[in-house]
PDB file of C-alpha atoms in Angstrom:
ATOM      1  CA  MET U   1      10.633 -25.673   0.586  1.00 57.00           C
ATOM      2  CA  ILE U   2      12.991 -25.495  -2.762  1.00 69.00           C
ATOM      3  CA  ARG U   3      16.510 -25.973  -3.314  1.00 71.00           C
ATOM      4  CA  MET U   4      18.203 -22.250  -2.811  1.00 64.00           C
ATOM      5  CA  ASP U   5      20.120 -22.264  -6.059  1.00 72.00           C
ATOM      6  CA  GLU U   6      16.543 -21.469  -7.884  1.00 83.00           C
ATOM      7  CA  GLN U   7      15.012 -17.845  -8.440  1.00 88.00           C
ATOM      8  CA  VAL U   8      11.594 -17.575  -8.176  1.00 92.00           C
ATOM      9  CA  LEU U   9       9.641 -14.109 -10.364  1.00 93.00           C
ATOM     10  CA  LEU U  10       6.916 -13.726  -9.896  1.00 94.00           C
ATOM     11  CA  VAL U  11       5.382 -11.858 -12.133  1.00 93.00           C
ATOM     12  CA  GLY U  12       2.305  -9.767 -10.800  1.00 92.00           C
ATOM     13  CA  ALA U  13       1.815  -8.915  -6.821  1.00 90.00           C
ATOM     14  CA  GLY U  14      -1.390  -7.699  -6.635  1.00 88.00           C
ATOM     15  CA  LYS U  15      -3.726  -8.338  -4.274  1.00 85.00           C
ATOM     16  CA  MET U  16      -3.396 -12.238  -4.830  1.00 87.00           C
ATOM     17  CA  GLY U  17       0.101 -12.656  -6.440  1.00 90.00           C
ATOM     18  CA  CYS U  18       1.267 -10.394  -2.659  1.00 89.00           C
ATOM     19  CA  ALA U  19      -0.608 -12.983  -0.844  1.00 86.00           C
ATOM     20  CA  MET U  20       1.325 -15.916  -1.890  1.00 88.00           C
ATOM     21  CA  LEU U  21       4.360 -14.150  -1.756  1.00 91.00           C
ATOM     22  CA  VAL U  22       3.237 -13.954   1.923  1.00 88.00           C
ATOM     23  CA  GLY U  23       2.727 -17.835   2.464  1.00 87.00           C
ATOM     24  CA  TRP U  24       6.181 -18.212   0.220  1.00 89.00           C
ATOM     25  CA  LEU U  25       8.405 -16.384   2.927  1.00 89.00           C
ATOM     26  CA  ASP U  26       5.787 -17.637   5.989  1.00 85.00           C
ATOM     27  CA  ALA U  27       7.301 -21.160   4.400  1.00 82.00           C
ATOM     28  CA  GLY U  28      10.573 -20.584   4.576  1.00 84.00           C
ATOM     29  CA  LEU U  29      11.533 -19.555   1.269  1.00 88.00           C
ATOM     30  CA  LYS U  30      15.057 -17.238   1.096  1.00 91.00           C
ATOM     31  CA  PRO U  31      13.903 -13.588  -0.064  1.00 92.00           C
ATOM     32  CA  GLU U  32      17.412 -13.692  -1.770  1.00 90.00           C
ATOM     33  CA  GLN U  33      15.573 -16.286  -3.852  1.00 91.00           C
ATOM     34  CA  ILE U  34      12.212 -13.696  -4.746  1.00 92.00           C
ATOM     35  CA  LEU U  35      12.344 -11.495  -7.310  1.00 91.00           C
ATOM     36  CA  VAL U  36       9.151  -9.418  -8.323  1.00 93.00           C
ATOM     37  CA  LEU U  37       8.251  -7.393 -11.605  1.00 91.00           C
ATOM     38  CA  GLU U  38       5.144  -5.289 -10.676  1.00 89.00           C
ATOM     39  CA  PRO U  39       5.013  -1.488 -11.765  1.00 85.00           C
ATOM     40  CA  PHE U  40       2.298  -0.582  -9.246  1.00 87.00           C
ATOM     41  CA  PRO U  41       3.246  -1.516  -6.235  1.00 88.00           C
ATOM     42  CA  SER U  42       0.753  -1.259  -2.664  1.00 89.00           C
ATOM     43  CA  SER U  43       2.150  -0.423   0.132  1.00 91.00           C
ATOM     44  CA  GLN U  44       1.942  -3.167   1.406  1.00 88.00           C
ATOM     45  CA  LEU U  45       4.490  -4.310  -1.115  1.00 91.00           C
ATOM     46  CA  LYS U  46       6.602  -2.084  -0.319  1.00 91.00           C
ATOM     47  CA  VAL U  47       7.134  -2.382   3.341  1.00 91.00           C
ATOM     48  CA  LEU U  48       7.016  -5.949   2.758  1.00 90.00           C
ATOM     49  CA  MET U  49      10.003  -5.952   0.223  1.00 92.00           C
ATOM     50  CA  GLN U  50      11.608  -3.164   2.291  1.00 92.00           C
ATOM     51  CA  GLN U  51      11.470  -5.216   5.732  1.00 92.00           C
ATOM     52  CA  LYS U  52      12.402  -8.623   3.943  1.00 92.00           C
ATOM     53  CA  ASN U  53      14.717  -7.151   1.320  1.00 91.00           C
ATOM     54  CA  ILE U  54      13.226  -8.423  -1.406  1.00 91.00           C
ATOM     55  CA  LYS U  55      14.911  -7.489  -5.196  1.00 87.00           C
ATOM     56  CA  ILE U  56      12.782  -5.486  -7.704  1.00 86.00           C
ATOM     57  CA  PHE U  57      12.963  -7.412 -11.084  1.00 84.00           C
ATOM     58  CA  ASP U  58      14.751  -5.458 -13.933  1.00 74.00           C
ATOM     59  CA  SER U  59      14.911  -7.534 -16.858  1.00 66.00           C
ATOM     60  CA  SER U  60      18.021  -5.132 -18.464  1.00 63.00           C
ATOM     61  CA  THR U  61      19.677  -6.725 -14.916  1.00 58.00           C
ATOM     62  CA  LYS U  62      21.852  -9.768 -16.326  1.00 54.00           C
ATOM     63  CA  ASN U  63      22.896 -11.271 -12.782  1.00 55.00           C
ATOM     64  CA  HIS U  64      19.049 -12.304 -12.543  1.00 64.00           C
ATOM     65  CA  ASP U  65      18.166 -15.807 -13.677  1.00 74.00           C
ATOM     66  CA  PRO U  66      14.999 -17.302 -12.543  1.00 85.00           C
ATOM     67  CA  ASN U  67      14.225 -20.168 -13.076  1.00 89.00           C
ATOM     68  CA  ILE U  68      10.674 -20.271 -12.092  1.00 93.00           C
ATOM     69  CA  VAL U  69       8.789 -17.175 -13.309  1.00 94.00           C
ATOM     70  CA  ILE U  70       5.022 -17.091 -11.339  1.00 95.00           C
ATOM     71  CA  LEU U  71       1.883 -15.318 -13.438  1.00 95.00           C
ATOM     72  CA  ALA U  72       0.400 -13.272 -11.506  1.00 93.00           C
ATOM     73  CA  VAL U  73      -0.893 -10.066 -13.836  1.00 92.00           C
ATOM     74  CA  LYS U  74      -4.521 -10.076 -15.588  1.00 88.00           C
ATOM     75  CA  PRO U  75      -4.609 -11.754 -18.727  1.00 85.00           C
ATOM     76  CA  GLN U  76      -5.044  -8.741 -20.738  1.00 87.00           C
ATOM     77  CA  MET U  77      -2.108  -8.250 -20.316  1.00 89.00           C
ATOM     78  CA  MET U  78      -0.108 -11.791 -20.841  1.00 90.00           C
ATOM     79  CA  GLN U  79       1.482 -11.619 -23.430  1.00 89.00           C
ATOM     80  CA  GLN U  80       2.632  -8.136 -23.777  1.00 90.00           C
ATOM     81  CA  VAL U  81       4.748  -8.497 -20.022  1.00 89.00           C
ATOM     82  CA  ILE U  82       6.301 -11.635 -21.345  1.00 89.00           C
ATOM     83  CA  ALA U  83       7.198 -10.094 -24.484  1.00 88.00           C
ATOM     84  CA  SER U  84       9.007  -7.424 -22.331  1.00 85.00           C
ATOM     85  CA  ILE U  85      10.818  -9.700 -20.286  1.00 84.00           C
ATOM     86  CA  ASP U  86      11.326 -13.246 -22.157  1.00 78.00           C
ATOM     87  CA  THR U  87      15.025 -12.615 -22.668  1.00 73.00           C
ATOM     88  CA  VAL U  88      15.985 -13.242 -19.137  1.00 73.00           C
ATOM     89  CA  PHE U  89      14.369 -17.046 -19.436  1.00 80.00           C
ATOM     90  CA  GLN U  90      15.950 -19.930 -18.835  1.00 79.00           C
ATOM     91  CA  PRO U  91      15.809 -22.856 -21.698  1.00 81.00           C
ATOM     92  CA  GLY U  92      14.338 -24.900 -17.845  1.00 88.00           C
ATOM     93  CA  CYS U  93      12.342 -22.076 -17.216  1.00 92.00           C
ATOM     94  CA  LEU U  94       9.077 -23.809 -15.158  1.00 95.00           C
ATOM     95  CA  PHE U  95       6.542 -21.117 -15.622  1.00 96.00           C
ATOM     96  CA  ILE U  96       3.457 -21.424 -13.281  1.00 97.00           C
ATOM     97  CA  SER U  97      -0.034 -19.289 -14.585  1.00 96.00           C
ATOM     98  CA  ILE U  98      -2.813 -18.797 -11.886  1.00 93.00           C
ATOM     99  CA  ALA U  99      -4.796 -16.171 -14.819  1.00 88.00           C
ATOM    100  CA  ALA U 100      -7.637 -16.912 -15.225  1.00 82.00           C
ATOM    101  CA  GLY U 101      -9.451 -17.711 -18.589  1.00 80.00           C
ATOM    102  CA  GLN U 102      -5.894 -18.457 -20.048  1.00 89.00           C
ATOM    103  CA  ASN U 103      -5.374 -21.760 -21.324  1.00 93.00           C
ATOM    104  CA  ILE U 104      -2.075 -23.579 -21.573  1.00 95.00           C
ATOM    105  CA  GLN U 105      -2.679 -23.468 -25.717  1.00 94.00           C
ATOM    106  CA  ALA U 106      -2.355 -20.123 -24.783  1.00 93.00           C
ATOM    107  CA  LEU U 107      -0.187 -19.838 -22.006  1.00 94.00           C
ATOM    108  CA  GLU U 108       2.503 -22.046 -24.926  1.00 94.00           C
ATOM    109  CA  SER U 109       2.268 -18.937 -27.421  1.00 93.00           C
ATOM    110  CA  TYR U 110       3.120 -17.000 -24.987  1.00 92.00           C
ATOM    111  CA  VAL U 111       6.291 -18.527 -23.395  1.00 92.00           C
ATOM    112  CA  GLY U 112       7.268 -20.613 -26.397  1.00 89.00           C
ATOM    113  CA  ARG U 113       5.595 -23.869 -27.042  1.00 87.00           C
ATOM    114  CA  ASP U 114       8.481 -26.185 -25.868  1.00 91.00           C
ATOM    115  CA  ARG U 115       8.556 -24.546 -22.804  1.00 94.00           C
ATOM    116  CA  ALA U 116       7.379 -26.236 -18.875  1.00 96.00           C
ATOM    117  CA  VAL U 117       3.691 -24.596 -18.398  1.00 97.00           C
ATOM    118  CA  VAL U 118       1.542 -24.912 -15.368  1.00 98.00           C
ATOM    119  CA  ARG U 119      -2.124 -23.443 -15.535  1.00 97.00           C
ATOM    120  CA  VAL U 120      -3.245 -22.694 -11.962  1.00 97.00           C
ATOM    121  CA  MET U 121      -7.146 -21.715 -11.058  1.00 95.00           C
ATOM    122  CA  PRO U 122      -6.629 -20.496  -7.319  1.00 94.00           C
ATOM    123  CA  ASN U 123      -9.205 -18.459  -5.441  1.00 93.00           C
ATOM    124  CA  THR U 124      -9.137 -15.502  -2.890  1.00 90.00           C
ATOM    125  CA  PRO U 125      -8.633 -17.573   0.186  1.00 92.00           C
ATOM    126  CA  ALA U 126      -5.469 -18.233  -0.391  1.00 89.00           C
ATOM    127  CA  SER U 127      -5.170 -14.409   0.316  1.00 84.00           C
ATOM    128  CA  ILE U 128      -4.818 -15.606   4.593  1.00 88.00           C
ATOM    129  CA  GLY U 129      -2.642 -19.308   3.795  1.00 88.00           C
ATOM    130  CA  ARG U 130      -6.435 -21.127   3.604  1.00 93.00           C
ATOM    131  CA  GLY U 131      -6.987 -21.371  -0.578  1.00 93.00           C
ATOM    132  CA  MET U 132      -7.719 -23.397  -2.904  1.00 96.00           C
ATOM    133  CA  SER U 133      -5.647 -24.036  -6.005  1.00 96.00           C
ATOM    134  CA  VAL U 134      -5.853 -26.437  -8.608  1.00 98.00           C
ATOM    135  CA  ALA U 135      -2.998 -26.816 -11.768  1.00 98.00           C
ATOM    136  CA  CYS U 136      -3.077 -28.291 -14.556  1.00 98.00           C
ATOM    137  CA  LYS U 137       0.440 -28.905 -16.617  1.00 98.00           C
ATOM    138  CA  ASN U 138       1.719 -29.076 -19.704  1.00 97.00           C
ATOM    139  CA  SER U 139       3.769 -32.305 -20.655  1.00 96.00           C
ATOM    140  CA  TYR U 140       7.170 -30.435 -20.933  1.00 96.00           C
ATOM    141  CA  VAL U 141       6.792 -30.350 -16.723  1.00 97.00           C
ATOM    142  CA  SER U 142       8.553 -33.300 -14.685  1.00 95.00           C
ATOM    143  CA  SER U 143       7.778 -34.792 -12.376  1.00 95.00           C
ATOM    144  CA  GLU U 144      11.144 -32.637  -9.573  1.00 94.00           C
ATOM    145  CA  GLN U 145       9.113 -29.438 -11.401  1.00 95.00           C
ATOM    146  CA  THR U 146       5.531 -30.400 -10.592  1.00 96.00           C
ATOM    147  CA  ALA U 147       6.609 -31.017  -6.635  1.00 95.00           C
ATOM    148  CA  ILE U 148       7.927 -27.692  -6.520  1.00 93.00           C
ATOM    149  CA  CYS U 149       4.750 -26.197  -8.057  1.00 95.00           C
ATOM    150  CA  SER U 150       2.801 -28.188  -5.746  1.00 96.00           C
ATOM    151  CA  VAL U 151       5.108 -26.790  -2.715  1.00 92.00           C
ATOM    152  CA  LEU U 152       5.004 -23.181  -4.385  1.00 93.00           C
ATOM    153  CA  LEU U 153       0.483 -23.106  -4.191  1.00 94.00           C
ATOM    154  CA  ALA U 154       0.689 -25.305  -0.685  1.00 94.00           C
ATOM    155  CA  ALA U 155       1.922 -21.972   1.599  1.00 89.00           C
ATOM    156  CA  ALA U 156      -1.793 -20.489  -0.163  1.00 90.00           C
ATOM    157  CA  GLY U 157      -4.072 -23.666   1.043  1.00 93.00           C
ATOM    158  CA  GLU U 158      -3.964 -27.035  -0.353  1.00 96.00           C
ATOM    159  CA  VAL U 159      -3.482 -27.923  -3.749  1.00 97.00           C
ATOM    160  CA  ALA U 160      -5.445 -30.533  -6.535  1.00 98.00           C
ATOM    161  CA  TRP U 161      -3.665 -31.711  -9.547  1.00 98.00           C
ATOM    162  CA  VAL U 162      -6.620 -32.489 -13.316  1.00 98.00           C
ATOM    163  CA  GLU U 163      -4.597 -34.386 -15.754  1.00 96.00           C
ATOM    164  CA  ASP U 164      -7.526 -32.558 -18.159  1.00 97.00           C
ATOM    165  CA  GLU U 165      -7.529 -29.051 -18.923  1.00 96.00           C
ATOM    166  CA  ALA U 166     -10.911 -29.535 -19.828  1.00 94.00           C
ATOM    167  CA  MET U 167     -11.930 -29.791 -16.027  1.00 96.00           C
ATOM    168  CA  MET U 168     -10.424 -26.422 -15.430  1.00 95.00           C
ATOM    169  CA  ASP U 169     -13.697 -24.256 -16.505  1.00 94.00           C
ATOM    170  CA  ALA U 170     -15.681 -26.430 -14.148  1.00 96.00           C
ATOM    171  CA  VAL U 171     -13.305 -25.921 -11.330  1.00 96.00           C
ATOM    172  CA  THR U 172     -12.967 -22.228 -12.216  1.00 94.00           C
ATOM    173  CA  ALA U 173     -17.226 -22.334 -11.661  1.00 96.00           C
ATOM    174  CA  VAL U 174     -17.062 -24.321  -8.036  1.00 97.00           C
ATOM    175  CA  SER U 175     -13.640 -22.344  -6.798  1.00 96.00           C
ATOM    176  CA  GLY U 176     -12.684 -20.340  -7.831  1.00 94.00           C
ATOM    177  CA  SER U 177     -16.149 -18.522  -8.452  1.00 95.00           C
ATOM    178  CA  GLY U 178     -17.111 -20.847  -4.928  1.00 97.00           C
ATOM    179  CA  PRO U 179     -15.997 -17.913  -2.212  1.00 96.00           C
ATOM    180  CA  ALA U 180     -18.079 -15.067  -4.456  1.00 97.00           C
ATOM    181  CA  TYR U 181     -21.112 -17.805  -3.896  1.00 98.00           C
ATOM    182  CA  ILE U 182     -20.309 -17.680  -0.344  1.00 98.00           C
ATOM    183  CA  PHE U 183     -20.497 -14.153   0.662  1.00 98.00           C
ATOM    184  CA  LEU U 184     -23.743 -13.809  -0.871  1.00 98.00           C
ATOM    185  CA  LEU U 185     -24.879 -16.206   1.735  1.00 98.00           C
ATOM    186  CA  ALA U 186     -24.542 -14.466   4.124  1.00 98.00           C
ATOM    187  CA  GLU U 187     -25.275 -11.525   2.866  1.00 98.00           C
ATOM    188  CA  VAL U 188     -28.390 -12.585   1.746  1.00 98.00           C
ATOM    189  CA  MET U 189     -29.117 -14.829   5.333  1.00 98.00           C
ATOM    190  CA  ALA U 190     -28.366 -10.806   6.426  1.00 98.00           C
ATOM    191  CA  ALA U 191     -30.788  -9.549   4.310  1.00 98.00           C
ATOM    192  CA  ALA U 192     -33.711 -11.565   6.265  1.00 98.00           C
ATOM    193  CA  GLY U 193     -32.593 -11.875   9.158  1.00 98.00           C
ATOM    194  CA  GLN U 194     -33.687  -7.459   8.635  1.00 98.00           C
ATOM    195  CA  LYS U 195     -36.906  -8.459   7.606  1.00 98.00           C
ATOM    196  CA  VAL U 196     -37.697 -10.782  10.079  1.00 98.00           C
ATOM    197  CA  GLY U 197     -36.853  -7.778  12.653  1.00 98.00           C
ATOM    198  CA  LEU U 198     -33.883  -7.690  13.250  1.00 98.00           C
ATOM    199  CA  PRO U 199     -30.980  -4.883  13.552  1.00 98.00           C
ATOM    200  CA  ALA U 200     -29.189  -4.584  10.786  1.00 98.00           C
ATOM    201  CA  ASP U 201     -26.281  -4.973  12.588  1.00 98.00           C
ATOM    202  CA  LEU U 202     -26.547  -7.933  14.930  1.00 98.00           C
ATOM    203  CA  ALA U 203     -28.461  -9.345  11.234  1.00 98.00           C
ATOM    204  CA  ARG U 204     -25.324  -8.785   9.790  1.00 98.00           C
ATOM    205  CA  GLN U 205     -23.284 -10.136  12.676  1.00 98.00           C
ATOM    206  CA  LEU U 206     -24.873 -13.349  12.713  1.00 98.00           C
ATOM    207  CA  ALA U 207     -24.299 -14.245   9.745  1.00 98.00           C
ATOM    208  CA  ASN U 208     -21.531 -13.315   8.707  1.00 98.00           C
ATOM    209  CA  VAL U 209     -20.071 -15.853  12.272  1.00 98.00           C
ATOM    210  CA  THR U 210     -22.321 -17.779  11.281  1.00 98.00           C
ATOM    211  CA  VAL U 211     -20.987 -18.800   7.789  1.00 98.00           C
ATOM    212  CA  SER U 212     -17.579 -18.455   8.539  1.00 97.00           C
ATOM    213  CA  GLY U 213     -17.492 -20.498  12.038  1.00 97.00           C
ATOM    214  CA  SER U 214     -19.892 -23.913   9.812  1.00 97.00           C
ATOM    215  CA  GLY U 215     -17.295 -23.070   7.121  1.00 96.00           C
ATOM    216  CA  GLU U 216     -14.569 -24.148   9.901  1.00 96.00           C
ATOM    217  CA  LEU U 217     -16.437 -26.736  11.700  1.00 96.00           C
ATOM    218  CA  LEU U 218     -17.064 -28.156   8.429  1.00 96.00           C
ATOM    219  CA  ARG U 219     -12.680 -27.698   7.296  1.00 94.00           C
ATOM    220  CA  GLN U 220     -12.064 -29.583  10.670  1.00 95.00           C
ATOM    221  CA  SER U 221     -14.505 -32.379  10.733  1.00 95.00           C
ATOM    222  CA  ASP U 222     -13.930 -35.895   9.014  1.00 92.00           C
ATOM    223  CA  GLY U 223     -17.515 -36.007   8.150  1.00 88.00           C
ATOM    224  CA  ALA U 224     -19.386 -34.710   5.190  1.00 95.00           C
ATOM    225  CA  ALA U 225     -21.436 -32.064   4.323  1.00 97.00           C
ATOM    226  CA  SER U 226     -25.006 -33.940   4.617  1.00 97.00           C
ATOM    227  CA  VAL U 227     -23.797 -34.840   8.427  1.00 97.00           C
ATOM    228  CA  LEU U 228     -22.615 -31.931   9.812  1.00 97.00           C
ATOM    229  CA  ARG U 229     -26.316 -30.544   8.340  1.00 97.00           C
ATOM    230  CA  GLU U 230     -28.512 -33.994   9.588  1.00 96.00           C
ATOM    231  CA  ASN U 231     -26.004 -33.178  12.368  1.00 96.00           C
ATOM    232  CA  VAL U 232     -28.260 -29.720  13.649  1.00 96.00           C
ATOM    233  CA  THR U 233     -31.658 -30.480  11.821  1.00 97.00           C
ATOM    234  CA  SER U 234     -34.148 -32.090  14.627  1.00 96.00           C
ATOM    235  CA  PRO U 235     -37.178 -33.089  12.722  1.00 95.00           C
ATOM    236  CA  GLY U 236     -40.239 -31.598  12.776  1.00 96.00           C
ATOM    237  CA  GLY U 237     -37.487 -28.149  14.048  1.00 97.00           C
ATOM    238  CA  THR U 238     -37.188 -24.856  13.097  1.00 97.00           C
ATOM    239  CA  THR U 239     -33.853 -25.944  10.873  1.00 97.00           C
ATOM    240  CA  ALA U 240     -35.760 -28.224   9.263  1.00 97.00           C
ATOM    241  CA  ALA U 241     -38.788 -25.648   7.573  1.00 97.00           C
ATOM    242  CA  ALA U 242     -36.005 -23.806   6.504  1.00 97.00           C
ATOM    243  CA  LEU U 243     -34.233 -26.935   5.034  1.00 97.00           C
ATOM    244  CA  ASN U 244     -37.468 -27.599   3.140  1.00 97.00           C
ATOM    245  CA  VAL U 245     -37.843 -24.513   1.342  1.00 97.00           C
ATOM    246  CA  LEU U 246     -33.913 -24.664   0.656  1.00 97.00           C
ATOM    247  CA  MET U 247     -34.085 -28.596  -0.173  1.00 97.00           C
ATOM    248  CA  ASP U 248     -37.575 -28.346  -2.195  1.00 95.00           C
ATOM    249  CA  GLU U 249     -36.707 -30.646  -5.264  1.00 92.00           C
ATOM    250  CA  LYS U 250     -38.450 -27.766  -8.021  1.00 91.00           C
ATOM    251  CA  ASP U 251     -36.707 -24.804  -7.080  1.00 91.00           C
ATOM    252  CA  GLY U 252     -34.683 -25.019  -3.849  1.00 96.00           C
ATOM    253  CA  MET U 253     -30.802 -24.612  -3.162  1.00 96.00           C
ATOM    254  CA  GLY U 254     -29.234 -27.765  -5.261  1.00 96.00           C
ATOM    255  CA  GLN U 255     -31.325 -26.744  -8.411  1.00 97.00           C
ATOM    256  CA  LEU U 256     -30.267 -22.669  -8.154  1.00 96.00           C
ATOM    257  CA  MET U 257     -26.488 -23.456  -7.381  1.00 97.00           C
ATOM    258  CA  ASP U 258     -27.029 -26.450 -10.507  1.00 97.00           C
ATOM    259  CA  ARG U 259     -27.873 -23.590 -12.476  1.00 97.00           C
ATOM    260  CA  ALA U 260     -25.231 -20.872 -11.406  1.00 97.00           C
ATOM    261  CA  VAL U 261     -22.172 -23.785 -11.796  1.00 97.00           C
ATOM    262  CA  GLN U 262     -23.036 -24.138 -15.279  1.00 97.00           C
ATOM    263  CA  ALA U 263     -23.416 -20.488 -16.182  1.00 97.00           C
ATOM    264  CA  ALA U 264     -20.002 -19.892 -14.598  1.00 95.00           C
ATOM    265  CA  VAL U 265     -18.942 -22.975 -16.816  1.00 95.00           C
ATOM    266  CA  LYS U 266     -20.626 -21.689 -19.872  1.00 94.00           C
ATOM    267  CA  ARG U 267     -18.241 -17.964 -19.307  1.00 92.00           C
ATOM    268  CA  SER U 268     -15.199 -19.475 -18.699  1.00 89.00           C
ATOM    269  CA  LYS U 269     -15.584 -21.574 -21.580  1.00 87.00           C
ATOM    270  CA  GLU U 270     -15.952 -18.579 -23.542  1.00 87.00           C
ATOM    271  CA  LEU U 271     -13.454 -16.972 -21.779  1.00 80.00           C
ATOM    272  CA  SER U 272     -11.249 -19.225 -22.677  1.00 74.00           C
TER     273      SER U 272
END
């Protein structure tokens, strides 16, 4: 995984932070390499830390010397939390932030402008090891630190890097917010099923299993989504009739998704 002399400090172990922690352990990171700072630990986190004998970080204890810091706290808490523990940071410490709405310039103002900083946008499927994380780094991040960051993020799913931080707004709109779009799809499919006569429980089951199964089929396929769509669309059939509505050039799903993603990009820029 990473060298045994590396010490990882996880600052914030909520749902996303805890998911990453589980992924690291499953991928082979040793419990003794991990420190956790979480003032309000969930019952799941408490059990995990007890079972794995993971230490709680204490800034007053001098034997803790993290050189990789994962910042998984809420954006509005970031500056205050960093200020409370900044005395323990090593000169060559790598900072990896998964906080939404915090750009690299803001992060540098908190940890120091000569520090190695990586900004990451993950998404919620990371909680089951199937997430998508997109990362962007500043000029102080070495090639070795880039590799370490990739390994840590890969424990929660797939990883991609972008050089232009301006792309992170679009990344947020597509993959960061994207799971909510898929959940909404399942939700509205179930509602539509009820309107044509299906019982609520059956409509929900059909929608949920169809969405999740189709996603898994797409993941395992070498073909594009458009190819899979064409494969289940018989000319003149029921699927084609539905797609004629969903793919309408004026108010179909494509146009609706364009507007949704553009709205998310606009809001991401405002938050940054």
